Tab-separated table of C-alpha atoms (C1' of nucleotides) in Angstrom:
chain	number	residue	atom	x	y	z
A	1	UNK	CA	-11.012	26.059	-5.292
A	2	UNK	CA	-11.359	24.275	-8.642
A	3	UNK	CA	-11.208	27.506	-10.582
A	4	UNK	CA	-8.290	26.416	-12.731
A	5	UNK	CA	-10.063	23.157	-13.524
A	6	UNK	CA	-13.177	25.115	-14.415
A	7	UNK	CA	-11.121	27.404	-16.579
A	8	UNK	CA	-9.622	24.406	-18.345
A	9	UNK	CA	-13.032	22.860	-18.824
A	10	UNK	CA	-14.463	26.144	-20.101
A	11	UNK	CA	-11.621	26.525	-22.528
A	12	UNK	CA	-12.183	23.002	-23.728
A	13	UNK	CA	-15.960	23.462	-24.042
A	14	UNK	CA	-15.529	26.681	-26.029
A	15	UNK	CA	-13.244	24.956	-28.474
A	16	UNK	CA	-10.276	27.093	-27.495
A	17	UNK	CA	-6.823	25.653	-27.041
A	18	UNK	CA	-4.152	26.230	-24.471
A	19	UNK	CA	-1.409	28.542	-25.613
A	20	UNK	CA	2.111	27.478	-26.182
A	21	UNK	CA	4.106	27.655	-23.004
A	22	UNK	CA	1.140	26.668	-20.877
A	23	UNK	CA	2.568	23.201	-20.498
A	24	UNK	CA	4.581	23.847	-17.347
A	25	UNK	CA	1.583	25.485	-15.733
A	26	UNK	CA	-0.632	22.494	-16.425
A	27	UNK	CA	2.098	20.264	-15.064
A	28	UNK	CA	1.871	22.084	-11.756
A	29	UNK	CA	-1.910	21.857	-11.783
A	30	UNK	CA	-1.649	18.110	-12.309
A	31	UNK	CA	0.731	17.760	-9.384
A	32	UNK	CA	-1.576	19.821	-7.177
A	33	UNK	CA	-4.595	17.730	-8.091
A	34	UNK	CA	-2.734	14.445	-7.681
A	35	UNK	CA	-1.578	15.465	-4.247
A	36	UNK	CA	-5.016	16.660	-3.193
A	37	UNK	CA	-6.557	13.356	-4.306
A	38	UNK	CA	-3.780	11.456	-2.593
A	39	UNK	CA	-4.677	13.213	0.635
A	40	UNK	CA	-8.387	12.570	0.164
A	41	UNK	CA	-8.112	8.904	-0.732
A	42	UNK	CA	-5.195	7.823	1.341
A	43	UNK	CA	-3.052	5.917	-1.142
A	44	UNK	CA	-1.838	6.282	-4.680
A	45	UNK	CA	-3.508	3.011	-5.617
A	46	UNK	CA	-6.810	4.655	-4.821
A	47	UNK	CA	-6.154	7.563	-7.162
A	48	UNK	CA	-6.821	6.707	-10.813
A	49	UNK	CA	-5.123	8.836	-13.390
A	50	UNK	CA	-8.522	9.645	-14.813
A	51	UNK	CA	-9.513	11.187	-11.507
A	52	UNK	CA	-6.470	13.417	-11.580
A	53	UNK	CA	-7.292	14.458	-15.126
A	54	UNK	CA	-10.900	15.217	-14.251
A	55	UNK	CA	-9.837	17.261	-11.261
A	56	UNK	CA	-7.627	19.349	-13.497
A	57	UNK	CA	-10.351	19.729	-16.118
A	58	UNK	CA	-8.498	17.819	-18.793
A	59	UNK	CA	-8.628	14.325	-20.319
A	60	UNK	CA	-6.561	11.393	-19.138
A	61	UNK	CA	-4.163	11.073	-22.077
A	62	UNK	CA	-2.872	14.597	-21.624
A	63	UNK	CA	-1.387	13.535	-18.305
A	64	UNK	CA	1.024	11.497	-20.387
A	65	UNK	CA	2.243	14.610	-22.118
A	66	UNK	CA	3.709	15.653	-18.784
A	67	UNK	CA	4.605	12.392	-17.063
A	68	UNK	CA	5.896	9.082	-18.379
A	69	UNK	CA	3.487	7.026	-16.341
A	70	UNK	CA	1.546	6.926	-13.108
A	71	UNK	CA	4.540	6.104	-10.983
A	72	UNK	CA	6.454	9.044	-12.371
A	73	UNK	CA	3.550	11.353	-11.565
A	74	UNK	CA	3.330	10.318	-7.946
A	75	UNK	CA	7.062	10.253	-7.576
A	76	UNK	CA	7.030	13.883	-8.687
A	77	UNK	CA	4.346	14.631	-6.087
A	78	UNK	CA	6.560	13.124	-3.421
A	79	UNK	CA	9.687	14.858	-4.597
A	80	UNK	CA	7.985	18.213	-4.426
A	81	UNK	CA	6.682	17.573	-0.948
A	82	UNK	CA	9.929	16.166	0.223
A	83	UNK	CA	11.741	19.302	-0.779
A	84	UNK	CA	9.336	21.180	1.442
A	85	UNK	CA	9.921	18.657	4.196
A	86	UNK	CA	13.660	19.170	3.969
A	87	UNK	CA	13.204	22.920	4.107
A	88	UNK	CA	11.031	22.612	7.193
A	89	UNK	CA	13.798	20.716	8.947
A	90	UNK	CA	16.499	23.171	7.953
A	91	UNK	CA	14.363	26.134	8.936
A	92	UNK	CA	13.751	24.553	12.328
A	93	UNK	CA	17.426	24.655	13.218
A	94	UNK	CA	18.008	28.233	12.130
A	95	UNK	CA	18.789	30.735	14.854
A	96	UNK	CA	19.538	27.988	17.349
A	97	UNK	CA	23.129	27.744	18.496
A	98	UNK	CA	22.939	25.049	21.153
A	99	UNK	CA	23.414	21.673	19.508
A	100	UNK	CA	21.113	19.761	21.827
A	101	UNK	CA	18.405	22.321	21.283
A	102	UNK	CA	18.951	21.971	17.570
A	103	UNK	CA	18.339	18.250	17.809
A	104	UNK	CA	15.217	18.884	19.807
A	105	UNK	CA	13.981	21.399	17.255
A	106	UNK	CA	14.744	18.980	14.433
A	107	UNK	CA	12.811	16.204	16.101
A	108	UNK	CA	9.911	18.463	16.872
A	109	UNK	CA	9.789	19.748	13.311
A	110	UNK	CA	10.025	16.214	11.945
A	111	UNK	CA	7.155	14.946	14.061
A	112	UNK	CA	5.034	17.969	13.388
A	113	UNK	CA	5.533	17.716	9.671
A	114	UNK	CA	4.660	14.033	9.718
A	115	UNK	CA	1.521	14.490	11.757
A	116	UNK	CA	0.280	17.431	9.703
A	117	UNK	CA	0.861	15.566	6.417
A	118	UNK	CA	-0.720	12.241	7.314
A	119	UNK	CA	-1.171	11.103	3.726
A	120	UNK	CA	2.032	12.347	2.171
A	121	UNK	CA	4.245	11.090	4.944
A	122	UNK	CA	3.563	7.393	4.283
A	123	UNK	CA	4.024	7.926	0.579
A	124	UNK	CA	7.393	9.518	1.225
A	125	UNK	CA	8.665	6.871	3.583
A	126	UNK	CA	6.736	3.667	3.123
A	127	UNK	CA	8.669	2.562	0.070
A	128	UNK	CA	5.560	2.041	-2.046
A	129	UNK	CA	7.183	3.849	-4.906
A	130	UNK	CA	10.482	2.407	-5.919
A	131	UNK	CA	12.335	5.659	-5.968
A	132	UNK	CA	15.452	4.244	-7.523
A	133	UNK	CA	13.689	3.625	-10.792
A	134	UNK	CA	13.315	7.379	-11.160
A	135	UNK	CA	16.614	8.823	-10.029
A	136	UNK	CA	20.212	7.828	-10.199
A	137	UNK	CA	21.068	10.516	-7.734
A	138	UNK	CA	20.508	8.998	-4.318
A	139	UNK	CA	20.842	12.376	-2.664
A	140	UNK	CA	17.475	13.476	-3.999
A	141	UNK	CA	15.679	10.556	-2.431
A	142	UNK	CA	13.320	10.955	0.504
A	143	UNK	CA	15.184	10.606	3.719
A	144	UNK	CA	18.665	11.069	2.413
A	145	UNK	CA	19.040	14.741	3.134
A	146	UNK	CA	17.182	14.456	6.402
A	147	UNK	CA	19.561	11.788	7.591
A	148	UNK	CA	22.644	13.674	6.442
A	149	UNK	CA	21.482	16.776	8.263
A	150	UNK	CA	20.898	14.750	11.394
A	151	UNK	CA	24.289	13.088	11.193
A	152	UNK	CA	25.989	16.448	10.846
A	153	UNK	CA	24.330	17.856	13.950
A	154	UNK	CA	25.020	14.716	15.965
A	155	UNK	CA	28.640	14.725	14.866
A	156	UNK	CA	29.049	18.323	15.927
A	157	UNK	CA	27.431	17.586	19.266
A	158	UNK	CA	29.880	14.792	19.907
A	159	UNK	CA	32.877	16.924	19.009
A	160	UNK	CA	31.594	19.656	21.302
A	161	UNK	CA	31.232	17.111	24.066
A	162	UNK	CA	27.555	17.846	24.722
A	163	UNK	CA	26.632	14.435	23.356
A	164	UNK	CA	28.050	11.193	24.666
A	165	UNK	CA	30.768	9.792	22.412
A	166	UNK	CA	29.758	7.169	19.897
A	167	UNK	CA	29.162	6.482	16.228
A	168	UNK	CA	27.314	9.513	14.841
A	169	UNK	CA	25.714	7.346	12.169
A	170	UNK	CA	24.248	4.963	14.691
A	171	UNK	CA	23.040	7.711	16.965
A	172	UNK	CA	21.438	9.512	14.041
A	173	UNK	CA	19.727	6.312	12.939
A	174	UNK	CA	18.429	5.909	16.488
A	175	UNK	CA	16.962	9.388	16.549
A	176	UNK	CA	15.482	8.960	13.127
A	177	UNK	CA	13.996	5.613	14.151
A	178	UNK	CA	12.291	7.201	17.099
A	179	UNK	CA	10.759	10.167	15.296
A	180	UNK	CA	9.842	8.122	12.254
A	181	UNK	CA	8.423	5.359	14.405
A	182	UNK	CA	6.433	7.756	16.509
A	183	UNK	CA	4.925	9.445	13.478
A	184	UNK	CA	3.932	6.182	11.820
A	185	UNK	CA	2.548	4.726	15.029
A	186	UNK	CA	0.371	7.751	15.614
A	187	UNK	CA	-0.801	7.699	12.005
A	188	UNK	CA	-1.625	4.006	11.905
A	189	UNK	CA	-2.354	2.965	15.479
A	190	UNK	CA	-4.077	6.031	16.861
A	191	UNK	CA	-7.471	4.389	17.177
A	192	UNK	CA	-6.264	1.007	18.324
A	193	UNK	CA	-5.263	1.930	21.870
A	194	UNK	CA	-8.217	3.544	23.594
A	195	UNK	CA	-6.614	4.040	26.980
A	196	UNK	CA	-3.400	5.567	25.723
A	197	UNK	CA	-2.830	9.104	24.557
A	198	UNK	CA	-0.543	8.401	21.614
A	199	UNK	CA	-0.866	11.926	20.252
A	200	UNK	CA	0.146	13.475	23.514
A	201	UNK	CA	3.356	11.541	23.915
A	202	UNK	CA	5.363	13.556	21.393
A	203	UNK	CA	7.289	15.715	23.836
A	204	UNK	CA	7.939	12.820	26.194
A	205	UNK	CA	9.196	10.667	23.336
A	206	UNK	CA	11.459	13.439	22.148
A	207	UNK	CA	12.843	14.100	25.619
A	208	UNK	CA	13.491	10.398	26.041
A	209	UNK	CA	15.426	10.236	22.792
A	210	UNK	CA	17.582	13.238	23.683
A	211	UNK	CA	18.052	11.908	27.190
A	212	UNK	CA	19.511	8.745	25.733
A	213	UNK	CA	22.363	10.467	23.949
A	214	UNK	CA	23.461	13.523	25.910
A	215	UNK	CA	26.760	13.406	27.758
A	216	UNK	CA	26.422	12.746	31.464
A	217	UNK	CA	28.110	15.141	33.784
B	1	UNK	CA	6.607	-28.147	-1.263
B	2	UNK	CA	3.304	-27.899	-3.138
B	3	UNK	CA	2.331	-31.447	-2.317
B	4	UNK	CA	-1.008	-30.539	-0.779
B	5	UNK	CA	-1.816	-28.409	-3.789
B	6	UNK	CA	-0.876	-31.300	-6.047
B	7	UNK	CA	-2.993	-33.618	-3.989
B	8	UNK	CA	-5.921	-31.226	-4.327
B	9	UNK	CA	-5.390	-30.945	-8.050
B	10	UNK	CA	-5.097	-34.708	-8.422
B	11	UNK	CA	-8.272	-35.233	-6.440
B	12	UNK	CA	-10.018	-32.718	-8.649
B	13	UNK	CA	-8.677	-34.231	-11.863
B	14	UNK	CA	-9.752	-37.723	-10.794
B	15	UNK	CA	-13.287	-36.518	-10.152
B	16	UNK	CA	-13.059	-37.287	-6.462
B	17	UNK	CA	-14.374	-34.945	-3.843
B	18	UNK	CA	-13.019	-33.745	-0.537
B	19	UNK	CA	-14.504	-35.514	2.437
B	20	UNK	CA	-16.635	-33.851	4.998
B	21	UNK	CA	-14.566	-32.293	7.720
B	22	UNK	CA	-11.820	-31.375	5.290
B	23	UNK	CA	-12.982	-27.767	5.327
B	24	UNK	CA	-10.832	-26.633	8.254
B	25	UNK	CA	-7.785	-28.251	6.712
B	26	UNK	CA	-8.280	-26.427	3.424
B	27	UNK	CA	-8.758	-23.231	5.362
B	28	UNK	CA	-5.280	-23.630	6.785
B	29	UNK	CA	-3.856	-24.428	3.374
B	30	UNK	CA	-5.404	-21.244	2.022
B	31	UNK	CA	-3.871	-19.203	4.815
B	32	UNK	CA	-0.462	-20.789	4.195
B	33	UNK	CA	-0.614	-20.076	0.488
B	34	UNK	CA	-1.858	-16.524	0.979
B	35	UNK	CA	0.975	-15.797	3.362
B	36	UNK	CA	3.564	-17.346	1.087
B	37	UNK	CA	2.342	-15.271	-1.836
B	38	UNK	CA	2.246	-12.203	0.363
B	39	UNK	CA	5.896	-12.749	1.153
B	40	UNK	CA	6.780	-13.334	-2.475
B	41	UNK	CA	4.930	-10.374	-3.903
B	42	UNK	CA	5.317	-7.847	-1.174
B	43	UNK	CA	1.801	-6.543	-0.722
B	44	UNK	CA	-1.690	-7.914	-0.521
B	45	UNK	CA	-2.726	-5.806	-3.498
B	46	UNK	CA	-0.275	-7.833	-5.542
B	47	UNK	CA	-1.851	-11.139	-4.523
B	48	UNK	CA	-5.013	-11.929	-6.485
B	49	UNK	CA	-7.413	-14.357	-4.897
B	50	UNK	CA	-7.079	-16.518	-7.997
B	51	UNK	CA	-3.369	-16.876	-7.326
B	52	UNK	CA	-4.076	-18.089	-3.817
B	53	UNK	CA	-6.592	-20.580	-5.141
B	54	UNK	CA	-4.183	-21.857	-7.782
B	55	UNK	CA	-1.436	-22.253	-5.215
B	56	UNK	CA	-3.755	-24.367	-3.105
B	57	UNK	CA	-4.879	-26.401	-6.098
B	58	UNK	CA	-8.473	-25.257	-5.976
B	59	UNK	CA	-10.664	-22.773	-7.855
B	60	UNK	CA	-11.210	-19.198	-6.812
B	61	UNK	CA	-14.828	-19.391	-5.644
B	62	UNK	CA	-14.012	-21.999	-3.048
B	63	UNK	CA	-11.965	-19.407	-1.203
B	64	UNK	CA	-15.286	-17.769	-0.441
B	65	UNK	CA	-16.475	-20.859	1.322
B	66	UNK	CA	-13.853	-20.123	3.970
B	67	UNK	CA	-13.546	-16.336	4.001
B	68	UNK	CA	-16.079	-13.585	3.490
B	69	UNK	CA	-13.868	-11.618	1.156
B	70	UNK	CA	-10.281	-10.809	0.325
B	71	UNK	CA	-9.840	-8.468	3.253
B	72	UNK	CA	-11.027	-11.108	5.663
B	73	UNK	CA	-8.576	-13.613	4.218
B	74	UNK	CA	-5.573	-11.361	4.665
B	75	UNK	CA	-6.753	-10.179	8.014
B	76	UNK	CA	-6.752	-13.825	9.065
B	77	UNK	CA	-3.213	-14.198	7.742
B	78	UNK	CA	-2.143	-11.255	9.856
B	79	UNK	CA	-3.964	-12.402	12.950
B	80	UNK	CA	-2.249	-15.751	12.797
B	81	UNK	CA	1.158	-14.190	12.367
B	82	UNK	CA	0.494	-11.644	15.027
B	83	UNK	CA	-0.251	-14.327	17.548
B	84	UNK	CA	3.150	-15.745	16.777
B	85	UNK	CA	4.683	-12.319	17.081
B	86	UNK	CA	3.123	-11.868	20.518
B	87	UNK	CA	4.438	-15.247	21.593
B	88	UNK	CA	7.928	-14.363	20.419
B	89	UNK	CA	7.887	-11.282	22.608
B	90	UNK	CA	6.599	-13.111	25.641
B	91	UNK	CA	9.089	-15.928	25.191
B	92	UNK	CA	11.895	-13.392	24.978
B	93	UNK	CA	11.260	-12.164	28.509
B	94	UNK	CA	11.023	-15.583	30.076
B	95	UNK	CA	13.780	-16.553	32.475
B	96	UNK	CA	14.961	-12.975	32.777
B	97	UNK	CA	14.485	-11.350	36.151
B	98	UNK	CA	16.208	-8.013	35.707
B	99	UNK	CA	13.696	-5.528	34.379
B	100	UNK	CA	16.136	-3.565	32.257
B	101	UNK	CA	17.403	-6.747	30.700
B	102	UNK	CA	13.805	-7.736	30.020
B	103	UNK	CA	13.286	-4.503	28.122
B	104	UNK	CA	16.428	-5.122	26.161
B	105	UNK	CA	15.344	-8.665	25.325
B	106	UNK	CA	11.917	-7.406	24.293
B	107	UNK	CA	13.392	-4.813	21.999
B	108	UNK	CA	15.820	-7.280	20.521
B	109	UNK	CA	13.069	-9.831	19.909
B	110	UNK	CA	10.844	-7.161	18.395
B	111	UNK	CA	13.486	-5.982	15.962
B	112	UNK	CA	14.531	-9.479	15.067
B	113	UNK	CA	10.989	-10.557	14.377
B	114	UNK	CA	10.402	-7.501	12.204
B	115	UNK	CA	13.568	-7.955	10.179
B	116	UNK	CA	13.014	-11.674	9.652
B	117	UNK	CA	9.403	-11.132	8.524
B	118	UNK	CA	9.940	-8.265	6.101
B	119	UNK	CA	6.667	-8.768	4.288
B	120	UNK	CA	4.352	-9.600	7.139
B	121	UNK	CA	5.581	-6.829	9.384
B	122	UNK	CA	4.306	-4.009	7.187
B	123	UNK	CA	1.003	-5.776	6.756
B	124	UNK	CA	0.653	-6.044	10.514
B	125	UNK	CA	1.527	-2.461	11.289
B	126	UNK	CA	1.033	-0.309	8.244
B	127	UNK	CA	-2.704	0.024	8.657
B	128	UNK	CA	-3.465	-1.151	5.130
B	129	UNK	CA	-6.139	-3.438	6.437
B	130	UNK	CA	-8.724	-1.683	8.504
B	131	UNK	CA	-8.614	-4.104	11.381
B	132	UNK	CA	-11.588	-2.613	13.147
B	133	UNK	CA	-13.940	-3.783	10.458
B	134	UNK	CA	-13.112	-7.334	11.445
B	135	UNK	CA	-13.045	-7.312	15.217
B	136	UNK	CA	-14.872	-5.548	17.975
B	137	UNK	CA	-12.311	-6.756	20.443
B	138	UNK	CA	-9.507	-4.220	20.331
B	139	UNK	CA	-7.276	-6.494	22.376
B	140	UNK	CA	-6.833	-8.886	19.466
B	141	UNK	CA	-5.531	-6.167	17.188
B	142	UNK	CA	-1.911	-6.004	16.076
B	143	UNK	CA	0.088	-3.964	18.496
B	144	UNK	CA	-2.306	-3.970	21.378
B	145	UNK	CA	-0.839	-6.842	23.320
B	146	UNK	CA	2.701	-5.815	22.482
B	147	UNK	CA	2.102	-2.378	23.881
B	148	UNK	CA	0.382	-3.667	27.015
B	149	UNK	CA	3.261	-6.018	27.691
B	150	UNK	CA	5.716	-3.192	27.257
B	151	UNK	CA	3.767	-0.887	29.545
B	152	UNK	CA	3.694	-3.551	32.244
B	153	UNK	CA	7.444	-4.039	32.172
B	154	UNK	CA	8.132	-0.308	32.144
B	155	UNK	CA	5.736	0.241	35.019
B	156	UNK	CA	7.465	-2.431	37.061
B	157	UNK	CA	10.856	-0.927	36.288
B	158	UNK	CA	9.710	2.444	37.527
B	159	UNK	CA	8.309	1.015	40.758
B	160	UNK	CA	11.556	-0.873	41.305
B	161	UNK	CA	13.468	2.330	40.773
B	162	UNK	CA	15.667	0.971	37.983
B	163	UNK	CA	13.924	3.216	35.487
B	164	UNK	CA	13.661	6.954	35.891
B	165	UNK	CA	10.235	8.044	37.124
B	166	UNK	CA	7.728	9.140	34.512
B	167	UNK	CA	4.543	8.185	32.726
B	168	UNK	CA	4.839	4.470	31.873
B	169	UNK	CA	2.555	4.946	28.897
B	170	UNK	CA	4.716	7.636	27.374
B	171	UNK	CA	7.919	5.742	27.993
B	172	UNK	CA	6.454	2.600	26.458
B	173	UNK	CA	5.311	4.557	23.425
B	174	UNK	CA	8.825	5.923	23.092
B	175	UNK	CA	10.379	2.478	23.166
B	176	UNK	CA	7.828	1.152	20.743
B	177	UNK	CA	8.437	4.116	18.431
B	178	UNK	CA	12.119	3.379	18.359
B	179	UNK	CA	11.907	-0.345	17.649
B	180	UNK	CA	9.047	0.058	15.197
B	181	UNK	CA	10.767	2.971	13.510
B	182	UNK	CA	14.032	1.122	13.243
B	183	UNK	CA	12.396	-1.932	11.717
B	184	UNK	CA	10.460	0.059	9.146
B	185	UNK	CA	13.461	2.199	8.252
B	186	UNK	CA	15.621	-0.827	7.659
B	187	UNK	CA	12.898	-2.478	5.601
B	188	UNK	CA	12.160	0.545	3.425
B	189	UNK	CA	15.323	2.639	3.375
B	190	UNK	CA	18.020	0.008	3.425
B	191	UNK	CA	19.184	0.680	-0.110
B	192	UNK	CA	18.831	4.449	-0.036
B	193	UNK	CA	21.802	5.243	2.172
B	194	UNK	CA	24.907	3.685	0.697
B	195	UNK	CA	27.407	4.963	3.228
B	196	UNK	CA	25.437	3.995	6.295
B	197	UNK	CA	25.108	0.574	7.828
B	198	UNK	CA	21.436	0.678	8.747
B	199	UNK	CA	21.277	-3.047	9.446
B	200	UNK	CA	24.174	-2.915	11.836
B	201	UNK	CA	22.751	-0.203	14.034
B	202	UNK	CA	20.285	-2.416	15.890
B	203	UNK	CA	22.240	-2.875	19.081
B	204	UNK	CA	23.307	0.756	19.195
B	205	UNK	CA	19.734	1.897	18.683
B	206	UNK	CA	18.543	-0.403	21.406
B	207	UNK	CA	21.219	0.697	23.840
B	208	UNK	CA	20.378	4.303	23.117
B	209	UNK	CA	16.703	3.717	23.859
B	210	UNK	CA	17.445	1.983	27.149
B	211	UNK	CA	19.979	4.628	28.030
B	212	UNK	CA	17.303	7.255	27.702
B	213	UNK	CA	15.069	5.816	30.372
B	214	UNK	CA	17.177	4.152	33.062
B	215	UNK	CA	17.481	5.825	36.445
B	216	UNK	CA	20.717	7.737	36.886
B	217	UNK	CA	22.712	6.956	39.955
C	1	DT	C1'	-30.717	-53.578	4.555
C	2	DG	C1'	-32.323	-50.496	1.130
C	3	DT	C1'	-33.626	-46.153	-0.521
C	4	DA	C1'	-34.843	-41.335	-0.739
C	5	DC	C1'	-33.074	-37.164	0.668
C	6	DA	C1'	-30.105	-33.368	2.543
C	7	DT	C1'	-25.749	-31.446	2.697
C	8	DC	C1'	-21.050	-30.565	2.099
C	9	DA	C1'	-17.383	-29.015	-0.678
C	10	DG	C1'	-16.610	-27.698	-4.106
C	11	DT	C1'	-16.613	-26.410	-9.934
C	12	DG	C1'	-16.906	-23.649	-14.349
C	13	DA	C1'	-18.407	-19.867	-16.481
C	14	DA	C1'	-19.373	-15.430	-16.527
C	15	DC	C1'	-20.460	-10.553	-14.973
C	16	DG	C1'	-19.099	-6.122	-14.632
C	17	DC	C1'	-16.166	-2.864	-13.486
C	18	DG	C1'	-12.061	-0.022	-13.435
C	19	DC	C1'	-7.846	0.952	-14.811
C	20	DG	C1'	-3.262	2.176	-17.338
C	21	DT	C1'	-2.133	3.185	-21.619
C	22	DT	C1'	-2.135	3.811	-26.788
C	23	DC	C1'	-3.501	5.608	-31.143
C	24	DA	C1'	-5.153	8.282	-34.710
C	25	DC	C1'	-6.841	12.702	-34.944
C	26	DT	C1'	-7.646	17.941	-34.568
C	27	DG	C1'	-7.446	22.657	-34.581
C	28	DA	C1'	-5.435	26.776	-32.837
C	29	DT	C1'	-0.926	28.938	-32.577
C	30	DG	C1'	3.294	30.316	-34.232
C	31	DT	C1'	6.959	30.527	-38.167
C	32	DA	C1'	9.437	30.677	-42.758
C	33	DC	C1'	9.511	32.587	-46.972
D	1	DT	C1'	1.452	41.419	-46.109
D	2	DG	C1'	-0.049	36.904	-47.379
D	3	DT	C1'	0.201	32.071	-47.346
D	4	DA	C1'	1.846	27.386	-46.741
D	5	DC	C1'	3.583	24.661	-43.261
D	6	DA	C1'	5.201	22.741	-38.716
D	7	DT	C1'	4.202	22.194	-34.062
D	8	DC	C1'	2.128	22.381	-29.716
D	9	DA	C1'	-1.307	20.853	-26.623
D	10	DG	C1'	-4.273	18.552	-26.373
D	11	DT	C1'	-9.060	15.170	-27.511
D	12	DG	C1'	-12.099	10.958	-27.965
D	13	DA	C1'	-12.402	6.421	-28.452
D	14	DA	C1'	-10.897	2.198	-27.646
D	15	DC	C1'	-7.816	-1.807	-26.289
D	16	DG	C1'	-6.883	-5.264	-23.311
D	17	DC	C1'	-6.161	-6.950	-19.155
D	18	DG	C1'	-6.989	-8.371	-14.427
D	19	DC	C1'	-9.598	-8.642	-10.719
D	20	DG	C1'	-13.326	-9.484	-6.923
D	21	DT	C1'	-17.280	-11.715	-6.749
D	22	DT	C1'	-21.673	-14.220	-7.983
D	23	DC	C1'	-24.498	-17.844	-9.728
D	24	DA	C1'	-26.284	-22.004	-11.139
D	25	DC	C1'	-24.679	-26.454	-10.988
D	26	DT	C1'	-22.683	-31.148	-9.551
D	27	DG	C1'	-21.570	-35.245	-7.548
D	28	DA	C1'	-19.785	-37.710	-3.688
D	29	DT	C1'	-20.745	-38.295	1.200
D	30	DG	C1'	-23.505	-38.955	5.014
D	31	DT	C1'	-28.359	-39.548	7.312
D	32	DA	C1'	-33.357	-40.636	8.360
D	33	DC	C1'	-36.673	-43.803	8.008
DNA sequence: TGTACATCAGTGAACGCGCGTTCACTGATGTAC
DNA sequence: TGTACATCAGTGAACGCGCGTTCACTGATGTAC
């Protein structure tokens, strides 16, 4: 599991140096370790840069050879994961022709991704990292692509007549609110409502959201 | 504005002491200051206990005469605000007899409260403070009463036949997901989606949620 | 009514830790001539 | 082919700050006798 860290430590202990061109590889190792620690500890405030360095088998200052500062490191962690998140959503719609079913698949994929990445999800969407300090390009920000994708599908559904007419932006925001809200409620409130099966409500919540926007015959 | 703090500082400077029985009053002042700083700085991690003490016109250790530790202080801030939040929801339904309109009023009140308390809302619902370390009574926790109220109204609507039949718990969770999700998206993503009027979608989102659960004639 | 005492509501100073970050350096690796 | 040099990829030590919390104390306020 920590074999690369051990290798780094062994190299260090034996007085050997990393070869030229190993930089990018170490960068990836740092991102992996930072993400793993983020998952373990629950928030980026609880992950010191020293801990990341130790996990990689390297000293703290060398982190700064690869990232400007701590924020930049964790922003990179999020960016990487968000790319994966976006792919998961796109993959979910592939092979599905019916627009309503596409929306359902999108919602399902969204919720599933959120619930299976309980630590990354809040980092992506809780606004703890001020993303705009790191990118000028808004389109790379968490949420942007997801929302655009959603708007496109909703728009198509309306033009096809399978969705009730309306403002695609508003409808998309509504759907996003519901899936996002459901994910965050499950993640944060799960243990606060003994009598209620929050986890088990996913399909019902999804059906309810779709039900609210389909065209009525 | 800081007159009580000034009074405290003046008392201190003049060598005078607070009278017996002033404890509870200072406790309230501490809560006020902590909340104000929470609003200003955006997160409880960004509010040192010394800053709270300074704002009240007192030294840091005296905070500990009123609260066990920092967590307890901010938990108290949240509890107080959550009581208000609960009252806002209950007040919103008063004088309304139609169940669907009650749901609409609840949702509207929920969203409005969230958007007008942009700093407290995340503290209440983001799970940063492990509430269960401070209370055994789950029913005092943020969210519990709100959800119970919602379930009651939904249940009544189903029995009246104005809402489509289903599991009241699931439907309530769906409504909560939507309002909670919308509030958090607006608070965290507002500036990330230039072309989209997130703020202005409230009524549409609400209508969509209601639309998804009413009985179809 | 006077006096010794307890208590309340703090104060001031310090402890001790952890953290982000910087700085001067090192030594192997690669390159120019 | 040999050698002087630049550079890459780090290291080790320390700086400096801020923070939560504790501890010994103080002096006015109230109370028992």
